[in-house]
Amino acid sequence: MTDGLTLRTAFEGDLEQIGALLADRGDEADAEDLRLVVDDADEGLDAVMVVVDGDRVVSTATLLRESVTVAGVVVPAGQVEMVATDPSHEGRGLVRALMDEAHRRSADRGDLLQVMIGIPFFYRQFGYSYAMPIPLPWHVHATPAADADITVRAARLDDIAAMTALQAAAQSTADVRMPHSAGCWRWLVQRSGSTQLVAEHDGVVIATARQTPPDDGVVLGEVAGRADGIRSLVAAAGREGEVAVLERPVAGLDATLAEIAVAPDSPDRAREWFYARVHSLAPLLDHLRPALLERFRSAGLGGRHEVLLSSWRSHVRFSIDEDSMSDVVAGGPEQAPISKGGSGVPPDALAPLVLGPFGAAGLETRHGDVLLGRQRELMEALFPPLTSDLLTFYLAL
Ligand SMILES: CC(C)(COP(=O)(O)OP(=O)(O)OC[C@H]1O[C@@H](n2cnc3c(N)ncnc32)[C@H](O)[C@@H]1OP(=O)(O)O)[C@@H](O)C(=O)NCCC(=O)NCCS
C-alpha cells in the first residue's frame, strides 16, 4: 500500500493490538471473539488480516468460512467480520483494501458467494446487496410458567451435536440456509458476548436458543426445538427482564409465540437485511445447475431454451431443457438483451435474484433496470421467491 502502510495476514504478536482496536471501535467482547477464532483449528491466524503502519495495527478484517445451501445445493461462501480502522487512519481506503483482499482470498479458495451483517450502506460500496431478510422480534408480554420437568442451562461443548441437529431441523424448510460452521459452534459456547442455552428434558436436549446480555432487554435468537422447550427458554430469559424472541421458520413457533408475545409490527417497513455478494454469476449458476434443472422441470415449460441474462456490464448464456443444462458461458457488456429475447438484471440485483424473497418477477417490479422481457416466464421458473434462514457469528439484531 502507499504511505508506508502494509496489508498482510496477522501475526501472533499483532493480536493484542487487534483485540484492543476491535474493543475500542466495537464491543468489549470482540477481543475475546478474535482470540476464539484465532485459536480454532478450522480458522486460525490466517483468517485475520491487518493493515500496519510500522508496527502499529491500524485496520483489520477477518474472513470466515461458511456454506450456504440454496435449494439443496451447498455453496461455499465467505463471511467478513470484525472490521475496524483506528480513527487516526479512517477515510484512507484501508477497509476498501482489506475487503478487496478478503474477496480475492475468498474467490481463490473457491467461494462462490460472500454473506455478511454490517453497518448500513457501507458494504454496498464493495459489491454487497441487501439480499435476505433479517428476522424481526416478537415482544413477550406474558412470560410463560417454567416447566418443572425441563431444565434450562448454558450449553457445553458436548451439547454441540444436539444443537446442530435441532438447528438442521429448524432450517429444513428454508430454501436458503446457512448453518453455524463447526468452529462457530465452539466459539458460541465459549464466548461471553452472548449465551448459548439449551433446554433439557430427561437428560435430552429438546430446544436451544442464543441469549444476548440483558443490557437493553434480553433477545432470544436462533430458537429451535420443541415448543415446551422453547417456552422454558423464554421463561428462563424472562427472569432477567423484558424478552424479545426473533422470528424463525420453526414449525409451530408462531403459534407458541402468539400465546405469549406480540407479533412484529409492520414487518416490511422495519425490515433489515443480510448483505450478500455475487462477484461472478457464471460459476455460481454452473454450481446451482441441479437446483435450476429441478425448477425448470417442475415448471413444465418443455422444449429447449437459450437463456441470455445480462447484468448490463457483462452477461451469461446457457441452454436448458428437461434433461440437461449446458455450461454457463460468460461474456462482456450486453446492452440489448431484451431485443435478443433475454433478460437484464443489474449486478446489485444478482444476490437478491439468487437468494432473496422477491424472485425475478418481484425484482422487476422493484428495480428500473431489472427487465425480464420475453423470457419472463422462464426467469420466474428459474428464480422464484425464496425463504431463508441464516445463522451468523453475531446475532443479527
Ligand atoms: C466503518 C469503518 C470500518 C470504515 O473504515 P475506513 O478504513 O475508514 O474505510 P475506508 O476508508 O476504506 O472507506 C471505504 C469507502 O467507504 C466510505 N466510508 C467510510 N466510512 C463510511 C461509513 N461509516 N459509511 C459509509 N461509507 C463510509 C469512504 O469514503 C470510502 O469511499 P471511497 O472508497 O469511495 O473513497 C471505520 O470507520 C470503523 O472502524 N468504524 C467503527 C467500527 C465499525 O463500524 N465497524 C464496522 C462494523 S460492521
Coordinates of C-alpha atoms and ligand atoms in Angstrom, one line a residue:
M1 CA 0.0 0.0 0.0
T2 CA 1.0 3.6 -0.2
D3 CA 2.1 5.9 2.7
G4 CA 4.4 3.2 4.2
L5 CA 1.4 1.1 5.1
T6 CA 1.4 -2.7 4.7
L7 CA -1.6 -5.1 4.3
R8 CA -0.8 -8.6 5.4
T9 CA -2.1 -11.7 7.3
A10 CA -2.0 -11.1 11.1
F11 CA 1.0 -12.4 13.2
E12 CA 0.6 -13.8 16.7
G13 CA 2.3 -10.6 18.0
D14 CA -0.4 -8.4 16.5
L15 CA -3.3 -10.0 18.4
E16 CA -3.3 -7.8 21.4
Q17 CA -3.4 -4.6 19.3
I18 CA -6.1 -6.1 17.0
G19 CA -8.2 -7.0 20.1
A20 CA -7.7 -3.5 21.5
L21 CA -8.7 -1.9 18.2
L22 CA -11.9 -4.1 17.9
A23 CA -12.9 -3.5 21.5
D24 CA -12.3 0.3 21.1
R25 CA -14.3 0.6 17.9
G26 CA -16.9 -2.1 18.7
D27 CA -17.7 -4.2 21.7
E28 CA -15.6 -5.2 24.6
A29 CA -16.4 -8.9 23.8
D30 CA -14.9 -8.6 20.3
A31 CA -11.3 -9.1 21.5
E32 CA -12.4 -12.4 23.1
D33 CA -14.1 -13.4 19.8
L34 CA -11.0 -12.7 17.9
R35 CA -9.0 -15.0 20.2
L36 CA -11.6 -17.8 19.8
V37 CA -11.4 -17.6 16.0
V38 CA -7.6 -17.5 16.0
D39 CA -7.3 -20.4 18.4
D40 CA -9.7 -22.6 16.4
A41 CA -8.4 -25.4 14.3
D42 CA -10.8 -24.6 11.4
E43 CA -9.9 -20.9 11.1
G44 CA -6.7 -19.7 12.9
L45 CA -4.5 -16.7 12.4
D46 CA -4.7 -17.0 8.6
A47 CA -8.3 -15.8 8.7
V48 CA -7.3 -12.4 10.2
M49 CA -5.9 -9.5 8.0
V50 CA -4.4 -6.3 9.2
V51 CA -3.0 -3.0 7.8
V52 CA 0.0 -1.9 9.8
D53 CA 1.7 1.5 9.9
G54 CA 5.2 0.4 11.0
D55 CA 4.5 -2.0 13.9
R56 CA 1.1 -0.4 14.7
V57 CA -2.1 -2.2 13.7
V58 CA -4.4 0.5 12.2
S59 CA -7.1 -1.6 10.5
T60 CA -8.3 -5.1 10.5
A61 CA -10.9 -7.6 9.0
T62 CA -11.4 -11.3 9.3
L63 CA -12.6 -13.7 6.6
L64 CA -14.6 -16.7 8.0
R65 CA -15.6 -19.9 6.2
E66 CA -19.3 -20.5 5.6
S67 CA -21.5 -22.7 3.5
V68 CA -24.9 -21.6 2.2
T69 CA -27.4 -24.2 0.9
V70 CA -29.5 -23.0 -1.9
A71 CA -32.4 -25.3 -2.9
G72 CA -30.4 -28.3 -1.7
V73 CA -27.1 -27.3 -3.3
V74 CA -24.2 -26.4 -0.9
V75 CA -22.4 -23.3 -2.0
P76 CA -19.0 -22.4 -0.4
A77 CA -19.1 -18.9 0.9
G78 CA -17.1 -16.4 2.9
Q79 CA -18.2 -14.0 5.7
V80 CA -16.1 -10.9 6.6
E81 CA -16.4 -10.0 10.2
M82 CA -14.6 -8.0 12.9
V83 CA -13.9 -4.9 10.7
A84 CA -12.4 -1.8 12.2
T85 CA -10.0 1.1 11.4
D86 CA -8.2 3.2 14.0
P87 CA -9.7 6.8 14.0
S88 CA -6.3 8.2 13.1
H89 CA -6.4 6.3 9.8
E90 CA -10.1 6.4 8.8
G91 CA -11.1 7.5 5.4
R92 CA -7.9 6.4 3.7
G93 CA -9.3 3.4 1.9
L94 CA -7.9 0.8 4.4
V95 CA -11.1 -1.2 4.7
R96 CA -11.7 -1.0 1.0
A97 CA -8.2 -2.6 0.5
L98 CA -9.0 -5.2 3.2
M99 CA -12.3 -6.0 1.6
D100 CA -10.6 -6.4 -1.8
E101 CA -8.1 -8.8 -0.3
A102 CA -10.8 -10.7 1.6
H103 CA -12.7 -11.1 -1.6
R104 CA -9.6 -12.2 -3.5
R105 CA -8.8 -14.8 -0.8
S106 CA -12.4 -15.9 -0.7
A107 CA -12.6 -16.4 -4.5
D108 CA -9.1 -18.1 -4.6
R109 CA -10.3 -20.8 -2.1
G110 CA -13.4 -21.4 -4.2
D111 CA -16.1 -19.4 -2.5
L112 CA -19.0 -18.5 -4.9
L113 CA -20.7 -16.1 -2.5
Q114 CA -20.0 -13.7 0.3
V115 CA -22.6 -13.1 3.1
M116 CA -22.4 -10.7 6.0
I117 CA -24.1 -8.5 8.5
G118 CA -22.9 -4.9 8.8
I119 CA -23.5 -1.2 9.3
P120 CA -26.0 0.3 6.9
F121 CA -24.9 1.1 3.3
F122 CA -21.1 0.8 3.9
Y123 CA -20.7 -2.7 2.4
R124 CA -22.7 -1.9 -0.7
Q125 CA -19.6 0.0 -1.8
F126 CA -17.8 -3.3 -2.0
G127 CA -20.3 -5.2 -4.1
Y128 CA -22.8 -6.3 -1.4
S129 CA -26.6 -6.0 -1.8
Y130 CA -29.3 -6.4 0.7
A131 CA -30.4 -9.9 -0.2
M132 CA -32.1 -11.8 2.6
P133 CA -34.4 -10.5 5.4
I134 CA -33.1 -10.4 9.0
P135 CA -35.6 -11.8 11.5
L136 CA -37.8 -9.4 13.4
P137 CA -38.6 -9.6 17.2
W138 CA -41.7 -10.8 18.9
H139 CA -42.1 -8.9 22.2
V140 CA -43.0 -11.2 25.0
H141 CA -45.8 -9.8 27.2
A142 CA -46.7 -12.8 29.3
T143 CA -43.6 -14.8 30.5
P144 CA -44.7 -18.5 30.5
A145 CA -44.5 -20.5 33.7
A146 CA -41.4 -22.6 34.0
D147 CA -42.0 -26.3 33.3
A148 CA -40.7 -28.3 36.3
D149 CA -39.6 -31.2 34.2
I150 CA -37.4 -29.1 31.9
T151 CA -34.0 -27.7 32.9
V152 CA -32.5 -24.6 31.2
R153 CA -28.8 -24.3 31.3
A154 CA -25.8 -22.8 29.4
A155 CA -24.7 -25.1 26.6
R156 CA -21.4 -27.0 26.8
L157 CA -19.1 -28.2 24.1
D158 CA -20.6 -31.7 24.4
D159 CA -24.1 -30.2 23.5
I160 CA -22.9 -29.1 20.0
A161 CA -24.1 -32.2 18.2
A162 CA -27.6 -31.9 19.7
M163 CA -27.8 -28.2 19.0
T164 CA -26.6 -28.8 15.4
A165 CA -29.3 -31.4 14.9
L166 CA -32.0 -29.1 16.3
Q167 CA -30.9 -26.2 14.0
A168 CA -30.8 -28.5 11.0
A169 CA -34.4 -29.5 11.7
A170 CA -35.3 -25.8 12.2
Q171 CA -33.7 -24.8 8.9
S172 CA -35.0 -27.7 6.9
T173 CA -38.0 -25.8 5.4
A174 CA -36.0 -22.7 4.3
D175 CA -35.0 -22.6 0.6
V176 CA -31.7 -20.8 1.5
R177 CA -30.0 -21.7 4.7
M178 CA -26.6 -21.1 6.4
P179 CA -25.8 -23.3 9.5
H180 CA -23.2 -22.4 12.0
S181 CA -19.8 -23.7 11.0
A182 CA -18.3 -26.3 13.4
G183 CA -15.8 -23.6 14.5
C184 CA -18.6 -21.1 15.1
W185 CA -20.4 -23.5 17.4
R186 CA -17.3 -23.8 19.5
W187 CA -17.0 -20.0 19.7
L188 CA -20.6 -19.6 20.6
V189 CA -20.4 -22.0 23.5
Q190 CA -17.3 -20.3 24.9
R191 CA -17.9 -16.5 24.2
S192 CA -19.3 -14.1 26.7
G193 CA -20.9 -11.7 24.2
S194 CA -23.9 -14.0 24.1
T195 CA -25.0 -17.1 26.0
Q196 CA -25.9 -20.3 24.2
L197 CA -28.7 -22.0 26.1
V198 CA -30.2 -25.5 26.0
A199 CA -33.5 -26.8 27.5
E200 CA -33.2 -30.4 28.7
H201 CA -35.9 -33.0 29.5
D202 CA -34.9 -36.4 30.9
G203 CA -31.3 -35.7 30.1
V204 CA -32.1 -35.0 26.4
V205 CA -31.6 -31.6 24.8
I206 CA -35.0 -30.7 23.4
A207 CA -34.5 -27.0 22.5
T208 CA -31.9 -24.3 22.1
A209 CA -31.5 -20.6 21.7
R210 CA -29.0 -17.8 22.0
Q211 CA -29.4 -15.1 24.5
T212 CA -27.9 -11.6 24.5
P213 CA -26.8 -9.9 27.7
P214 CA -29.8 -8.2 29.5
D215 CA -28.4 -4.6 28.9
D216 CA -31.4 -3.3 26.9
G217 CA -33.8 -6.2 27.4
V218 CA -32.9 -9.8 26.6
V219 CA -33.1 -11.0 23.0
L220 CA -33.5 -14.7 22.3
G221 CA -32.4 -15.6 18.8
E222 CA -31.9 -18.8 16.8
V223 CA -34.6 -20.6 18.8
A224 CA -35.1 -24.2 17.7
G225 CA -36.6 -27.4 19.1
R226 CA -39.8 -28.5 20.8
A227 CA -42.4 -26.0 21.8
D228 CA -42.3 -26.9 25.5
G229 CA -38.5 -26.4 25.5
I230 CA -38.8 -23.1 23.8
R231 CA -41.4 -21.9 26.3
S232 CA -39.0 -22.9 29.1
L233 CA -36.2 -21.0 27.4
V234 CA -38.4 -17.9 27.3
A235 CA -39.4 -18.4 30.9
A236 CA -35.8 -18.5 32.0
A237 CA -34.9 -15.4 29.9
G238 CA -37.9 -13.6 31.4
R239 CA -36.3 -13.8 34.8
E240 CA -33.7 -11.3 33.6
G241 CA -36.0 -8.7 32.2
E242 CA -38.0 -7.9 29.1
V243 CA -37.6 -10.5 26.4
A244 CA -37.8 -10.4 22.6
V245 CA -37.8 -13.6 20.6
L246 CA -36.5 -13.4 17.0
E247 CA -38.7 -14.9 14.2
R248 CA -37.7 -18.3 12.9
P249 CA -39.2 -20.8 10.4
V250 CA -39.7 -23.4 13.1
A251 CA -42.9 -25.4 12.8
G252 CA -45.4 -24.3 15.4
L253 CA -43.2 -21.5 16.7
D254 CA -45.6 -18.7 15.6
A255 CA -48.5 -20.4 17.4
T256 CA -46.4 -20.8 20.5
L257 CA -45.3 -17.1 20.4
A258 CA -48.8 -15.9 19.6
E259 CA -49.9 -17.1 23.1
I260 CA -47.2 -15.0 24.9
A261 CA -45.9 -12.3 22.6
V262 CA -46.9 -9.5 20.3
A263 CA -46.0 -10.2 16.6
P264 CA -43.5 -8.0 14.8
D265 CA -45.0 -4.7 13.9
S266 CA -45.1 -3.5 10.2
P267 CA -42.6 -6.1 9.0
D268 CA -41.9 -4.7 5.6
R269 CA -41.3 -1.1 6.9
A270 CA -39.0 -2.1 9.7
R271 CA -37.1 -4.9 7.9
E272 CA -33.3 -5.1 7.9
W273 CA -31.3 -7.3 5.6
F274 CA -28.4 -9.6 5.4
Y275 CA -25.8 -8.5 2.8
A276 CA -24.7 -10.9 0.1
R277 CA -22.3 -10.5 -2.8
V278 CA -22.2 -12.4 -6.1
H279 CA -19.0 -11.4 -7.8
S280 CA -19.2 -13.8 -10.7
L281 CA -22.5 -15.1 -11.9
A282 CA -21.4 -17.8 -14.3
P283 CA -19.6 -20.2 -11.8
L284 CA -22.4 -19.7 -9.3
L285 CA -25.1 -20.7 -11.8
D286 CA -23.0 -23.6 -13.0
H287 CA -22.8 -24.8 -9.4
L288 CA -26.5 -24.3 -8.9
R289 CA -27.3 -26.4 -12.0
P290 CA -29.1 -29.2 -10.1
A291 CA -31.4 -26.7 -8.5
L292 CA -32.0 -24.8 -11.7
L293 CA -32.8 -28.0 -13.6
E294 CA -35.2 -29.1 -10.9
R295 CA -37.0 -25.8 -11.0
F296 CA -37.2 -26.0 -14.8
R297 CA -38.7 -29.5 -14.7
S298 CA -41.3 -28.6 -12.1
A299 CA -42.4 -25.6 -14.1
G300 CA -43.3 -27.9 -17.0
L301 CA -42.2 -25.4 -19.7
G302 CA -40.9 -28.1 -22.0
G303 CA -38.6 -27.6 -25.0
R304 CA -35.0 -26.4 -25.1
H305 CA -34.4 -22.7 -24.1
E306 CA -31.4 -20.5 -24.8
V307 CA -31.1 -18.3 -21.7
L308 CA -29.5 -14.8 -22.0
L309 CA -29.0 -13.0 -18.7
S310 CA -27.3 -9.6 -19.0
S311 CA -26.0 -7.7 -16.0
W312 CA -25.5 -4.9 -18.5
R313 CA -21.8 -4.6 -18.0
S314 CA -21.4 -8.4 -18.6
H315 CA -23.7 -11.3 -19.4
V316 CA -24.1 -15.1 -19.2
R317 CA -25.7 -17.6 -21.6
F318 CA -26.7 -21.2 -21.1
S319 CA -29.3 -23.5 -22.5
I320 CA -31.7 -25.8 -20.6
D321 CA -34.3 -28.5 -21.2
E322 CA -35.8 -31.2 -19.0
D323 CA -32.7 -33.4 -19.4
S324 CA -29.8 -31.1 -19.1
M325 CA -28.4 -27.6 -18.7
S326 CA -25.3 -26.5 -20.6
D327 CA -22.2 -24.9 -19.2
V328 CA -22.8 -21.3 -18.3
V329 CA -20.7 -19.1 -20.6
A330 CA -19.8 -15.5 -19.5
G331 CA -19.3 -12.6 -21.9
G332 CA -18.8 -8.9 -21.9
P333 CA -21.2 -5.9 -21.9
E334 CA -24.7 -6.7 -23.4
Q335 CA -26.9 -3.6 -23.5
A336 CA -29.7 -5.0 -25.6
P337 CA -30.7 -8.3 -24.0
I338 CA -34.4 -7.7 -24.4
S339 CA -34.4 -7.4 -28.2
K340 CA -32.4 -10.6 -28.3
G341 CA -35.0 -12.4 -26.2
G342 CA -33.0 -12.3 -23.0
S343 CA -33.3 -10.5 -19.6
G344 CA -31.4 -7.8 -17.8
V345 CA -30.6 -7.9 -14.1
P346 CA -28.0 -5.4 -12.8
P347 CA -25.1 -6.6 -10.7
D348 CA -26.6 -5.3 -7.4
A349 CA -29.8 -7.4 -8.0
L350 CA -27.9 -10.7 -8.7
A351 CA -27.6 -11.7 -5.0
P352 CA -31.3 -10.9 -4.4
L353 CA -32.2 -12.8 -7.5
V354 CA -30.4 -16.0 -6.4
L355 CA -31.1 -15.8 -2.7
G356 CA -33.9 -13.4 -1.9
P357 CA -37.6 -13.3 -1.2
F358 CA -38.8 -11.5 -4.3
G359 CA -37.8 -13.7 -7.2
A360 CA -37.2 -12.4 -10.7
A361 CA -40.7 -11.1 -11.1
G362 CA -40.7 -9.3 -7.7
L363 CA -37.3 -7.7 -8.5
E364 CA -38.7 -6.5 -11.9
T365 CA -41.4 -4.5 -10.1
R366 CA -38.8 -3.0 -7.7
H367 CA -35.9 -2.1 -9.9
G368 CA -36.0 0.1 -13.1
D369 CA -33.1 -1.9 -14.6
V370 CA -34.4 -5.4 -14.0
L371 CA -36.2 -6.2 -17.3
L372 CA -37.3 -9.8 -17.9
G373 CA -38.6 -9.4 -21.5
R374 CA -40.0 -12.3 -23.5
Q375 CA -38.0 -14.7 -21.2
R376 CA -40.1 -13.7 -18.2
E377 CA -41.9 -17.0 -17.7
L378 CA -38.6 -18.9 -17.8
M379 CA -36.9 -16.4 -15.4
E380 CA -39.8 -16.7 -13.0
A381 CA -39.4 -20.5 -13.1
L382 CA -35.6 -20.4 -12.6
F383 CA -35.5 -17.7 -10.0
P384 CA -38.6 -18.0 -7.7
P385 CA -39.1 -16.1 -4.4
L386 CA -37.1 -17.9 -1.7
T387 CA -37.3 -18.2 2.1
S388 CA -34.1 -18.0 4.0
D389 CA -32.6 -18.7 7.4
L390 CA -29.0 -17.7 8.3
L391 CA -27.1 -18.5 11.4
T392 CA -24.2 -16.0 11.8
F393 CA -21.5 -15.5 14.4
Y394 CA -23.1 -12.2 15.6
L395 CA -26.8 -12.3 16.2
A396 CA -28.4 -10.1 13.6
L397 CA -30.4 -7.6 15.7
Ligands
LIG1 C1 -16.6 1.9 9.2 C2 -15.1 1.8 9.2 C3 -14.7 0.3 9.3 C4 -14.5 2.4 7.9 O1 -13.1 2.1 7.8 P1 -12.2 3.0 6.9 O2 -10.8 2.4 6.8 O3 -12.2 4.5 7.3 O4 -12.9 2.9 5.5 P2 -12.4 3.2 4.0 O5 -11.6 4.5 4.1 O6 -11.7 2.0 3.4 O7 -13.7 3.5 3.3 C5 -14.1 2.9 2.1 C6 -15.2 3.8 1.4 O8 -16.3 4.0 2.3 C7 -16.5 5.3 2.6 N1 -16.8 5.3 4.1 C8 -16.0 5.4 5.1 N2 -16.7 5.3 6.3 C9 -18.0 5.1 5.9 C10 -19.2 4.9 6.7 N3 -19.2 4.9 8.0 N4 -20.4 4.8 6.0 C11 -20.3 4.8 4.6 N5 -19.2 5.0 3.9 C12 -18.1 5.2 4.5 C13 -15.2 6.0 2.3 O9 -15.5 7.3 2.0 C14 -14.7 5.2 1.2 O10 -15.3 5.6 0.0 P3 -14.4 5.6 -1.4 O11 -13.6 4.3 -1.4 O12 -15.4 5.7 -2.5 O13 -13.5 6.8 -1.3 C15 -14.4 2.6 10.4 O14 -15.0 3.9 10.4 C16 -14.7 2.0 11.8 O15 -13.8 1.2 12.3 N6 -15.8 2.3 12.4 C17 -16.2 1.8 13.7 C18 -16.4 0.3 13.7 C19 -17.4 -0.2 12.7 O16 -18.4 0.3 12.4 N7 -17.0 -1.4 12.0 C20 -17.9 -2.0 11.0 C21 -18.8 -2.9 11.7 S1 -19.8 -3.8 10.5

